[in-house]
């Protein structure tokens, strides 16, 4: 029992950090979740793999409930669950050998071999230690993968950016976009337009511009209102996604949906960059619930007492971009059309963890 | 006891009465289709005797038993007897029944038998899109999986023995869809549904059971004067306590600004992810797209069919069903076309037992089935 309490302490402290937004942003949340799961797994106790899976699911549910808009936490938990399930199915591979390997789920209707819901029950004899070390190794690889996302995305810059091109980026808060552009500047000469991103990312915008300017990239900051005016001269729009959904839509910084709409109007290609850990198998059922509303004091400072309380001020932090408005997703495993995202999701997560009662 | 049951079931009672006997066990189910059987190897000599006696009597009462096996009649019978069964599953069931009776002894005989039967079914039933999905799935399954069994004989036995299981799974998939689709219906939603669809009905009823508060517009879906599927849907929903507004097919554009999302079932889902569904679906799809309302298709995965219609009218036309122009003032409506095609760009997502799919995921499933 003491061991159970031991990991619950870490989990609870991480949950409060998530709730207080001490950990924010997909990258930070993803790495922190990996570390947390590693500690949970090294101190947790279980007698069967089913129990182990249940333990991780339990932690995952708590994390998702703590901050449902930080999709990275849920994604990492699902990835880890997939690692465990793969490990389990590998060891039972001999038992499953007589199960016909149906290549499409459509044949499920006609097969007799029922998909075994918890094959892990037969596995109680398997030493815990073995599975533990394998899963921890898997999580280490996951952390490495997350850390190397930028490098892999940067590899594609040469193919995507041309000489003397004008790029527009409405997400100066994105590290991935920044690294992408910095890397591209080594091989190509181009201009970057950055939207001001008032009111939430205005400081990030200035820092972003500074970093680009240091690399001798021609950088222009434009107000958000002039996006449509400049769009006719823009060659490509580059956006950083916060999380990407199974239908190919994504959540990103506020104002980006407008930019994508303008780009569509001018037939300007929109590139979205995102690491694999941002791909969520969930479906954006209710768009309002995806969008977080922030401090309205940033729009109308509270010192402005004349207006405070007399009018309503909202400050949404995110935007949902529909899949039709994005031409390509550039990820650390390659470039994909939004139509193909469902496949990436199917490859990385198990169906049990997508539509279960927990998630 | 069993022979007595047979007396009741085969001779005296009317069809509908003995079909309502619900407590039949799995192997009893085999006996429920006596006109389809030659001899059952598991029967004792005495039972075979009784079987023969009843066969004689039945030739008077049941003329069908004497006629050779007819796949079309079997198919129609399945559809008639179980209102919950879908067309593809009825087709699969008829093929299973055929295998049970014909008992082909070689693989090539099996393949010929299957292809003859499917061609016969597809040509003899006027609207064969949905059933061809079932036929294709079944044929493909048999051909792909015979090598996994030690001999194809055991494959046949497996298929014949598990007919009931397929039916049950097909019905379970509707339950799966309801669970997957539940999140699509939120409190205060106004939903538009087109025509009668069992799977859409199931989903809406499930949502109602989970205490989601929503309202439904149902289109009348008038094709012929007698078949009024929309009214059937509206009544079914009202009986479940879901507030319904029944509208004319021509009223869709008028109400659409009040609608949050559109749901429709499908008879078949084509390779491109577009759907073949009751007449009127396409126009609703176009209107929904224009009004930026999401259109969700609710369909079981066994309805995915390998077709690639390019235009709304690019479907097999019923023999009498060409669009005729005439000067005859006594002529009424052109009512022969029952289905139309809605291309994939009008569809937001497909809610199926495989999860929420984008239209391109459908083509992948079909490609895996045929070329994988």
XYZ file of C-alpha atoms in Angstrom:
731
model
C 0.000 0.000 0.000
C 2.854 2.307 0.827
C 4.170 1.924 -2.701
C 0.810 2.908 -4.129
C 0.842 6.046 -2.029
C 4.387 6.708 -3.069
C 3.571 7.156 -6.729
C 0.328 8.917 -5.987
C 2.352 11.698 -4.438
C 4.134 12.358 -7.724
C 0.932 12.056 -9.674
C -0.905 14.471 -7.422
C 1.858 17.024 -7.501
C 1.989 16.817 -11.300
C -1.776 17.182 -11.481
C -1.675 20.343 -9.426
C 1.096 21.686 -11.634
C -1.075 20.989 -14.681
C -4.066 22.660 -13.086
C -2.114 25.739 -12.063
C -0.541 25.823 -15.533
C 2.948 25.594 -14.127
C 3.520 23.057 -16.871
C 2.070 24.204 -20.187
C 2.758 23.693 -23.847
C 2.704 20.343 -25.597
C 6.448 19.805 -25.420
C 6.774 20.448 -21.699
C 3.665 18.480 -20.858
C 4.772 15.543 -23.011
C 8.233 15.266 -21.499
C 6.934 15.794 -17.985
C 4.310 13.078 -18.510
C 7.004 10.689 -19.742
C 9.087 11.339 -16.634
C 6.065 10.931 -14.383
C 5.101 7.617 -15.978
C 8.660 6.400 -15.595
C 8.526 7.102 -11.872
C 5.070 5.542 -11.586
C 6.241 2.405 -13.346
C 9.421 2.088 -11.328
C 7.624 2.440 -8.005
C 4.251 0.864 -8.875
C 3.334 -2.700 -7.954
C 1.174 -5.041 -9.973
C 0.600 -8.738 -10.139
C -0.647 -9.056 -13.722
C -0.280 -7.058 -16.887
C -3.995 -6.308 -16.793
C -3.459 -4.635 -13.457
C -0.463 -2.781 -14.861
C -2.482 -1.473 -17.794
C -5.266 -0.475 -15.427
C -2.779 1.407 -13.253
C -1.434 3.425 -16.184
C -4.936 4.071 -17.470
C -5.932 5.309 -14.035
C -3.059 7.785 -13.995
C -3.899 8.790 -17.576
C -7.525 9.482 -16.734
C -6.510 11.691 -13.826
C -4.110 13.667 -16.005
C -6.682 14.154 -18.740
C -9.306 15.277 -16.270
C -6.856 17.651 -14.646
C -6.272 19.598 -17.855
C -8.367 18.287 -20.739
C -6.936 20.794 -23.215
C -3.363 19.635 -22.802
C -3.770 16.752 -25.223
C -0.093 15.831 -25.075
C -0.516 14.238 -21.628
C -3.212 11.893 -22.892
C -1.245 11.142 -26.039
C 1.839 10.120 -24.092
C -0.201 7.897 -21.789
C -1.747 6.221 -24.844
C 1.653 5.753 -26.437
C 2.943 4.113 -23.267
C -0.136 1.898 -23.102
C 0.521 0.921 -26.715
C 4.111 0.006 -25.780
C 2.809 -2.202 -22.981
C 0.173 -3.839 -25.148
C 2.677 -4.509 -27.907
C 4.984 -6.099 -25.384
C 2.170 -8.267 -24.058
C 0.974 -9.347 -27.489
C 4.551 -10.196 -28.486
C 4.920 -12.572 -25.576
C 1.561 -14.144 -26.315
C 2.339 -14.287 -30.003
C 2.667 -18.043 -29.830
C -0.800 -18.364 -28.310
C -2.212 -16.071 -30.913
C -0.523 -17.871 -33.795
C -3.637 -19.891 -34.498
C -5.670 -16.691 -34.512
C -5.909 -15.767 -38.138
C -4.072 -12.512 -38.798
C -6.980 -10.678 -40.410
C -5.575 -7.877 -42.397
C -8.632 -5.683 -42.183
C -10.999 -4.961 -39.382
C -13.864 -5.506 -41.835
C -13.311 -9.254 -41.540
C -13.982 -9.135 -37.816
C -17.615 -9.824 -38.568
C -16.858 -13.210 -40.057
C -13.981 -14.407 -37.927
C -14.557 -16.885 -35.131
C -11.567 -16.064 -33.029
C -12.932 -13.351 -30.820
C -10.434 -10.599 -30.246
C -9.217 -11.402 -26.794
C -10.058 -8.442 -24.618
C -7.483 -9.111 -21.952
C -4.927 -11.634 -23.054
C -2.869 -10.457 -20.115
C -4.772 -12.668 -17.685
C -2.794 -15.667 -18.766
C 0.366 -13.754 -18.218
C 0.430 -13.561 -14.467
C 3.414 -15.838 -14.301
C 5.534 -13.523 -16.354
C 8.087 -11.709 -14.194
C 7.117 -8.105 -13.540
C 10.692 -6.992 -13.601
C 11.054 -7.936 -17.211
C 8.073 -5.937 -18.415
C 9.009 -3.018 -16.200
C 12.449 -2.619 -17.699
C 11.164 -3.035 -21.245
C 8.479 -0.388 -20.782
C 10.895 2.027 -19.101
C 13.231 1.521 -22.038
C 10.284 2.277 -24.349
C 9.564 5.504 -22.479
C 13.234 6.527 -22.722
C 13.001 6.093 -26.471
C 9.834 8.167 -26.448
C 11.647 10.974 -24.605
C 14.462 10.815 -27.159
C 11.918 10.940 -29.948
C 10.283 14.034 -28.480
C 13.650 15.696 -28.000
C 14.689 15.031 -31.579
C 11.456 16.241 -33.183
C 13.000 19.523 -34.284
C 15.978 17.877 -35.935
C 13.819 15.564 -37.980
C 11.481 18.310 -39.088
C 14.433 20.532 -40.032
C 15.639 17.905 -42.466
C 12.739 18.735 -44.741
C 13.313 22.489 -44.904
C 15.299 22.407 -48.122
C 12.491 20.701 -49.996
C 9.843 23.050 -48.736
C 11.306 26.535 -48.823
C 12.499 28.189 -51.996
C 14.938 30.987 -52.572
C 13.533 34.529 -52.173
C 10.204 33.278 -50.941
C 7.914 35.240 -48.659
C 6.672 33.215 -45.708
C 4.024 34.174 -43.201
C 3.840 32.698 -39.760
C 1.006 33.509 -37.397
C 2.383 31.368 -34.547
C 5.501 33.050 -33.190
C 5.056 31.069 -29.995
C 6.077 27.874 -31.727
C 9.602 26.599 -31.132
C 9.206 24.119 -33.978
C 8.493 26.891 -36.479
C 11.425 28.911 -35.150
C 13.852 26.034 -35.518
C 12.467 25.240 -38.936
C 13.108 28.771 -40.148
C 16.532 29.032 -38.546
C 17.599 25.811 -40.168
C 16.208 26.878 -43.525
C 18.146 30.141 -43.363
C 21.406 28.194 -43.605
C 20.543 27.084 -47.115
C 18.058 29.629 -48.413
C 17.452 33.344 -48.397
C 13.849 34.331 -47.722
C 11.571 36.831 -46.016
C 9.401 36.035 -43.013
C 6.299 37.962 -42.091
C 5.237 37.498 -38.500
C 1.851 38.492 -37.190
C 1.918 40.521 -34.045
C -0.306 37.971 -32.271
C -1.933 40.456 -29.967
C -2.569 40.097 -27.053
C -1.275 36.730 -25.927
C 1.883 36.070 -27.919
C 3.087 39.613 -28.447
C 6.273 39.147 -26.415
C 6.990 35.832 -28.089
C 6.542 37.566 -31.416
C 9.216 40.108 -30.591
C 11.631 37.456 -29.356
C 10.932 35.404 -32.442
C 11.664 38.348 -34.720
C 14.854 39.070 -32.842
C 16.122 35.530 -33.239
C 15.348 35.501 -36.946
C 16.951 38.889 -37.480
C 20.108 37.648 -35.784
C 20.358 34.959 -38.428
C 20.051 37.638 -41.126
C 16.604 36.554 -42.195
C 14.591 39.434 -43.538
C 11.890 39.777 -40.895
C 8.740 41.888 -40.922
C 6.239 42.176 -38.091
C 2.756 42.949 -39.340
C -0.367 43.701 -37.314
C -2.917 40.900 -37.201
C -5.380 43.046 -39.089
C -3.247 43.248 -42.233
C -3.007 39.538 -42.868
C -5.473 39.662 -45.707
C -3.766 42.673 -47.255
C -0.386 40.964 -47.493
C -1.660 37.508 -48.369
C -1.466 38.064 -52.116
C 2.317 38.373 -51.821
C 2.851 35.483 -49.456
C 4.211 32.251 -50.880
C 3.524 29.969 -47.952
C 1.913 30.109 -44.577
C 3.699 28.207 -41.854
C 1.830 27.419 -38.664
C 2.775 25.540 -35.540
C 0.037 23.269 -34.204
C -0.646 22.762 -30.519
C -2.449 19.478 -31.014
C -3.643 17.648 -34.076
C -6.785 15.506 -34.156
C -7.663 12.321 -35.960
C -9.706 14.141 -38.603
C -6.740 16.347 -39.555
C -7.934 19.490 -37.812
C -5.727 21.167 -35.255
C -5.809 23.490 -32.301
C -3.343 26.328 -32.437
C -2.860 29.908 -31.262
C -5.755 32.357 -31.509
C -5.959 34.160 -34.819
C -4.579 31.351 -36.927
C -7.995 30.242 -38.173
C -8.427 33.675 -39.722
C -5.009 33.490 -41.367
C -5.815 30.053 -42.791
C -9.117 31.333 -44.086
C -7.320 34.184 -45.850
C -4.756 31.751 -47.238
C -7.539 29.593 -48.623
C -9.054 32.619 -50.296
C -5.745 33.387 -52.027
C -4.913 29.717 -52.683
C -1.774 30.101 -50.590
C -0.494 26.784 -49.283
C -0.675 26.303 -45.520
C 1.984 24.142 -43.879
C 1.479 22.975 -40.340
C 4.449 21.718 -38.357
C 3.895 19.359 -35.453
C 5.782 16.635 -33.646
C 4.274 13.180 -33.502
C 3.483 13.545 -29.797
C 0.923 16.217 -30.652
C -1.245 13.834 -32.646
C -4.281 12.936 -30.632
C -6.601 10.052 -31.531
C -9.613 11.965 -30.253
C -12.133 13.601 -32.506
C -13.008 17.294 -32.064
C -16.617 16.661 -31.053
C -17.284 19.962 -29.477
C -15.162 22.787 -30.756
C -16.122 25.196 -27.998
C -14.688 22.872 -25.405
C -11.318 22.815 -27.189
C -10.791 26.521 -26.939
C -9.485 27.946 -23.736
C -10.452 31.460 -22.737
C -7.703 33.452 -21.070
C -7.220 36.567 -19.071
C -9.345 39.359 -20.494
C -7.135 41.830 -18.669
C -4.709 41.453 -21.552
C -7.242 42.844 -23.971
C -8.602 45.561 -21.717
C -6.286 46.335 -18.787
C -8.131 46.360 -15.502
C -6.724 49.816 -14.700
C -9.025 51.122 -17.395
C -11.756 51.412 -14.832
C -14.121 53.346 -17.074
C -14.911 50.323 -19.174
C -14.299 47.447 -16.770
C -17.644 46.016 -15.813
C -19.459 47.932 -18.504
C -18.659 45.724 -21.447
C -17.800 42.116 -21.882
C -14.272 41.267 -22.944
C -13.145 37.825 -24.033
C -9.705 36.577 -24.843
C -9.694 33.147 -26.430
C -6.221 31.631 -26.395
C -6.656 29.020 -29.104
C -8.268 28.507 -32.461
C -9.489 25.394 -34.190
C -8.361 25.079 -37.796
C -10.447 22.770 -39.974
C -8.613 20.102 -42.018
C -9.705 21.648 -45.333
C -7.640 24.733 -44.546
C -4.368 22.868 -44.112
C -2.426 21.558 -47.090
C 0.228 19.501 -45.395
C 1.401 18.474 -41.957
C 5.152 18.386 -41.553
C 6.056 15.975 -38.794
C 9.189 14.285 -37.565
C 8.185 11.204 -39.530
C 7.523 13.003 -42.809
C 4.980 15.187 -44.524
C 1.347 14.070 -44.594
C -1.906 15.280 -45.993
C -4.605 16.002 -43.369
C -6.565 13.120 -44.917
C -3.850 10.761 -43.828
C -3.618 11.744 -40.184
C -6.075 9.022 -39.186
C -3.523 6.442 -40.305
C -0.689 7.997 -38.281
C -2.996 7.887 -35.293
C -3.953 4.245 -35.929
C -0.283 3.326 -36.201
C 0.695 4.892 -32.919
C -2.210 4.215 -30.616
C -4.283 1.149 -29.836
C -8.006 1.236 -30.475
C -8.669 0.110 -26.887
C -7.188 3.342 -25.596
C -9.044 5.580 -27.997
C -12.678 4.759 -27.507
C -12.550 3.158 -24.087
C -14.780 4.341 -21.289
C -11.882 6.172 -19.729
C -10.767 8.455 -22.474
C -39.579 -33.142 -27.898
C -37.695 -31.942 -30.914
C -39.844 -33.781 -33.453
C -42.904 -32.347 -31.811
C -41.498 -28.904 -32.067
C -40.908 -29.583 -35.705
C -44.478 -30.639 -36.206
C -45.546 -27.331 -34.838
C -43.004 -25.339 -36.658
C -43.239 -26.863 -40.057
C -46.779 -27.873 -40.594
C -49.446 -26.260 -38.592
C -48.433 -22.789 -37.551
C -48.161 -19.951 -39.949
C -44.751 -18.577 -40.828
C -44.867 -15.529 -38.678
C -46.048 -17.468 -35.638
C -43.216 -19.907 -35.540
C -40.662 -17.278 -36.254
C -41.721 -15.479 -33.161
C -40.448 -18.348 -31.030
C -37.505 -16.594 -29.509
C -35.929 -19.084 -27.189
C -34.250 -21.124 -29.873
C -30.774 -22.342 -29.048
C -27.964 -22.111 -31.538
C -28.378 -25.535 -33.064
C -32.110 -25.171 -32.964
C -31.562 -22.318 -35.314
C -30.329 -24.773 -37.922
C -33.585 -26.607 -37.673
C -35.562 -23.461 -38.136
C -34.837 -23.543 -41.809
C -35.962 -27.058 -42.602
C -36.794 -26.299 -46.197
C -33.147 -25.482 -46.752
C -31.720 -28.715 -45.438
C -31.008 -32.014 -47.072
C -29.963 -34.228 -44.220
C -28.341 -33.356 -40.994
C -25.484 -35.783 -40.226
C -26.028 -35.340 -36.490
C -29.536 -36.799 -36.624
C -30.265 -40.303 -35.425
C -31.790 -42.777 -37.922
C -35.104 -42.357 -36.178
C -34.979 -38.611 -36.565
C -34.079 -38.985 -40.217
C -37.169 -41.125 -40.595
C -39.362 -38.463 -39.050
C -37.593 -35.912 -41.171
C -38.554 -37.839 -44.284
C -42.123 -38.217 -43.195
C -42.417 -34.522 -42.614
C -40.749 -33.832 -45.902
C -43.593 -35.663 -47.585
C -46.245 -33.778 -45.680
C -44.469 -30.547 -46.239
C -44.443 -30.848 -49.960
C -48.109 -29.986 -49.719
C -47.919 -27.395 -46.998
C -44.579 -25.920 -47.998
C -44.125 -26.087 -51.726
C -40.721 -24.454 -51.305
C -39.114 -27.556 -49.851
C -39.488 -29.458 -53.069
C -38.095 -26.726 -55.265
C -34.314 -26.480 -55.536
C -32.453 -24.008 -53.372
C -33.105 -20.460 -54.469
C -30.696 -17.871 -53.117
C -32.914 -14.956 -53.986
C -35.862 -16.359 -52.068
C -33.614 -17.164 -49.122
C -32.248 -13.653 -49.109
C -35.676 -12.079 -49.248
C -36.886 -14.434 -46.568
C -34.090 -13.403 -44.211
C -34.923 -9.770 -44.745
C -38.603 -10.351 -44.198
C -38.221 -12.475 -41.106
C -35.854 -10.272 -39.181
C -36.533 -6.551 -39.541
C -33.311 -5.780 -37.678
C -31.056 -7.503 -40.197
C -29.171 -5.402 -42.749
C -29.039 -6.231 -46.446
C -25.339 -7.195 -46.494
C -25.779 -9.491 -43.519
C -28.829 -11.081 -45.103
C -26.702 -11.731 -48.170
C -23.953 -13.286 -46.058
C -26.510 -15.432 -44.281
C -27.978 -16.638 -47.572
C -24.519 -17.591 -48.793
C -23.838 -19.455 -45.556
C -27.122 -21.304 -45.946
C -26.215 -22.151 -49.504
C -22.900 -23.622 -48.370
C -24.743 -25.690 -45.800
C -27.061 -27.176 -48.372
C -24.894 -27.552 -51.413
C -21.908 -28.849 -49.446
C -19.340 -28.327 -52.187
C -16.515 -30.833 -51.947
C -13.729 -29.103 -53.801
C -12.355 -25.597 -53.658
C -13.105 -24.855 -57.270
C -16.668 -26.032 -56.806
C -16.915 -23.685 -53.848
C -15.559 -20.740 -55.814
C -17.903 -21.403 -58.729
C -20.831 -21.833 -56.404
C -20.083 -18.575 -54.624
C -19.565 -16.574 -57.783
C -22.698 -17.991 -59.416
C -24.767 -17.277 -56.351
C -23.472 -13.742 -55.914
C -23.988 -12.935 -59.589
C -27.486 -14.379 -59.422
C -28.286 -12.365 -56.312
C -26.826 -9.159 -57.675
C -28.709 -9.424 -60.952
C -32.042 -10.572 -59.576
C -32.462 -7.985 -56.835
C -33.155 -4.527 -58.240
C -31.203 -2.497 -55.648
C -28.153 -4.671 -55.232
C -25.563 -2.224 -53.921
C -25.890 -3.043 -50.289
C -26.149 -6.794 -50.707
C -23.139 -6.805 -52.998
C -21.127 -5.386 -50.081
C -22.077 -8.458 -48.074
C -21.417 -10.846 -50.951
C -18.005 -9.302 -51.601
C -17.045 -9.373 -47.953
C -18.050 -13.004 -47.663
C -16.386 -14.164 -50.884
C -13.244 -12.300 -50.056
C -13.190 -13.717 -46.548
C -13.576 -17.266 -47.803
C -10.933 -16.897 -50.482
C -8.445 -15.184 -48.223
C -8.837 -17.441 -45.267
C -9.124 -20.951 -46.627
C -5.350 -21.289 -46.407
C -5.410 -20.484 -42.703
C -7.430 -23.565 -41.926
C -5.830 -26.960 -42.335
C -8.245 -27.701 -45.164
C -10.960 -25.656 -46.708
C -13.527 -28.139 -45.437
C -12.924 -26.890 -41.897
C -13.268 -23.357 -43.182
C -16.664 -24.242 -44.588
C -17.712 -25.875 -41.348
C -16.545 -22.816 -39.480
C -18.643 -20.560 -41.673
C -21.701 -22.774 -41.562
C -21.517 -23.285 -37.834
C -21.090 -19.663 -36.994
C -23.941 -18.145 -38.958
C -25.653 -17.122 -35.772
C -22.473 -15.539 -34.485
C -22.212 -13.323 -37.566
C -25.765 -12.134 -37.078
C -25.125 -11.407 -33.461
C -21.945 -9.503 -34.235
C -23.654 -7.503 -36.931
C -26.187 -6.441 -34.330
C -23.493 -5.749 -31.750
C -21.775 -3.450 -34.186
C -24.831 -1.216 -34.004
C -24.305 -1.036 -30.261
C -20.639 -0.172 -30.797
C -21.643 2.610 -33.167
C -24.030 4.014 -30.582
C -21.215 4.166 -28.048
C -18.763 5.729 -30.460
C -21.318 8.202 -31.750
C -22.686 9.251 -28.383
C -20.195 12.084 -28.029
C -21.412 13.620 -31.269
C -24.753 14.533 -29.774
C -24.585 17.244 -27.145
C -27.126 18.898 -24.935
C -29.379 21.377 -26.732
C -28.485 20.077 -30.159
C -30.961 20.126 -32.977
C -30.250 17.223 -35.259
C -31.499 16.593 -38.781
C -31.946 13.004 -39.897
C -32.976 11.767 -43.288
C -35.418 8.926 -43.766
C -35.516 5.785 -41.635
C -32.253 4.268 -40.557
C -31.991 1.619 -37.854
C -28.482 2.561 -36.935
C -29.248 6.275 -36.657
C -32.313 5.395 -34.601
C -30.188 3.209 -32.362
C -27.682 6.015 -31.870
C -30.347 8.600 -31.042
C -32.112 6.261 -28.644
C -28.799 5.508 -26.965
C -28.150 9.237 -26.561
C -31.632 9.669 -25.100
C -30.918 6.883 -22.624
C -27.782 8.730 -21.578
C -29.986 11.747 -20.812
C -28.773 13.960 -23.619
C -31.380 16.603 -24.359
C -31.783 17.091 -28.080
C -34.397 17.586 -30.754
C -34.707 16.015 -34.139
C -35.893 17.141 -37.541
C -36.916 14.140 -39.616
C -37.432 14.416 -43.356
C -40.494 12.745 -44.744
C -38.394 11.014 -47.423
C -41.178 10.437 -49.842
C -40.336 8.288 -52.809
C -43.524 6.480 -53.537
C -46.968 7.060 -52.174
C -46.956 4.063 -49.897
C -43.399 3.818 -48.623
C -42.997 6.593 -46.135
C -39.857 5.964 -44.219
C -39.681 9.387 -42.593
C -42.961 8.963 -40.750
C -41.767 5.583 -39.508
C -38.611 7.217 -38.154
C -40.498 10.100 -36.575
C -42.898 7.741 -34.821
C -40.093 5.522 -33.597
C -38.297 8.537 -32.127
C -41.426 9.981 -30.557
C -42.165 6.658 -28.914
C -38.744 6.859 -27.295
C -39.547 10.294 -25.931
C -37.415 12.305 -28.337
C -39.067 15.511 -29.589
C -39.439 15.305 -33.342
C -40.424 17.760 -36.026
C -41.378 15.970 -39.213
C -40.640 18.058 -42.287
C -41.126 17.760 -46.017
C -38.153 16.907 -48.154
C -38.461 20.319 -49.717
C -38.205 22.009 -46.321
C -34.627 21.010 -45.557
C -33.083 24.256 -46.747
C -35.669 26.183 -44.782
C -34.900 24.555 -41.424
C -31.186 24.090 -41.879
C -30.135 27.266 -40.100
C -31.704 25.855 -36.937
C -29.875 22.563 -37.277
C -26.557 21.873 -35.526
C -25.631 18.629 -37.244
C -26.964 16.208 -39.777
C -26.979 12.436 -39.347
C -27.798 9.867 -41.962
C -27.450 6.158 -42.408
C -26.179 4.514 -45.566
C -27.068 1.554 -47.728
C -23.521 1.386 -48.897
C -20.331 3.335 -48.389
C -18.354 3.610 -51.606
C -14.618 3.297 -52.009
C -14.127 7.059 -52.046
C -15.973 7.377 -48.735
C -19.103 8.738 -50.368
C -22.402 7.122 -49.531
C -25.242 5.468 -51.335
C -28.405 6.196 -49.436
C -32.101 6.936 -49.731
C -33.042 9.410 -52.405
C -32.625 12.940 -51.125
C -29.418 12.387 -49.192
C -27.305 14.156 -51.772
C -29.313 17.347 -51.716
C -29.198 17.406 -47.926
C -25.443 16.922 -48.106
C -25.054 19.851 -50.478
C -27.255 22.069 -48.339
C -25.394 21.080 -45.175
C -22.040 21.827 -46.781
C -23.292 25.183 -47.944
C -24.544 26.028 -44.462
C -21.310 24.739 -42.876
C -23.163 22.133 -40.854
C -21.373 18.870 -40.191
C -22.828 15.803 -41.904
C -22.144 12.540 -40.109
C -22.809 9.216 -41.731
C -23.635 6.382 -39.376
C -22.950 2.976 -40.881
C -21.705 -0.496 -40.056
C -18.389 -1.414 -41.626
C -19.918 -4.367 -43.476
C -21.642 -1.839 -45.717
C -18.373 -0.662 -47.232
C -18.685 -1.606 -50.865
C -16.170 -1.646 -53.665
C -17.736 0.857 -56.000
C -16.485 4.151 -57.253
C -19.413 6.211 -58.495
C -18.277 9.440 -60.102
C -21.576 11.248 -60.286
C -24.771 11.203 -58.245
C -26.535 9.155 -60.924
C -23.611 6.813 -61.521
C -25.375 3.893 -59.868
C -26.948 0.785 -61.361
C -30.345 1.863 -62.636
C -33.361 -0.345 -61.931
C -34.658 -1.903 -65.192
C -37.808 0.184 -65.364
C -36.146 3.163 -63.833
C -34.718 5.351 -66.554
C -35.713 8.961 -66.125
C -38.542 9.122 -68.626
C -39.954 12.198 -70.209
C -43.445 11.939 -71.553
C -46.398 13.917 -72.819
C -48.856 11.653 -71.059
C -50.795 13.873 -68.646
C -51.937 10.890 -66.581
C -48.366 9.995 -65.658
C -47.385 10.717 -62.057
C -44.005 11.138 -60.484
C -40.863 9.385 -61.526
C -40.574 7.126 -58.545
C -38.319 4.274 -59.559
C -35.056 5.626 -58.234
C -34.682 4.921 -54.557
C -31.086 5.722 -53.869
C -28.668 8.466 -54.748
C -24.976 9.021 -54.242
C -23.436 11.616 -51.933
C -19.757 12.248 -52.722
C -17.232 12.213 -49.914
C -16.537 15.926 -49.852
C -19.967 16.483 -48.336
C -19.297 14.085 -45.491
C -17.588 15.274 -42.341
C -17.008 11.867 -40.808
C -18.307 8.327 -40.792
C -19.301 6.866 -37.463
C -18.790 3.138 -37.774
C -18.032 0.156 -35.574
C -14.363 0.672 -36.453
C -14.461 4.096 -34.834
C -14.841 7.558 -36.317
C -13.474 7.384 -39.827
C -12.590 10.016 -42.356
C -13.736 9.155 -45.886
C -10.188 8.188 -46.889
C -10.049 5.612 -44.101
C -12.884 3.772 -45.850
C -10.877 3.353 -49.013
C -7.983 2.051 -46.995
C -10.160 -0.612 -45.398
C -11.400 -1.679 -48.815
C -7.922 -1.665 -50.301
C -6.672 -3.818 -47.447
C -9.522 -6.219 -48.028
C -8.922 -6.605 -51.747
C -5.233 -6.066 -52.244
C -3.760 -6.369 -48.762
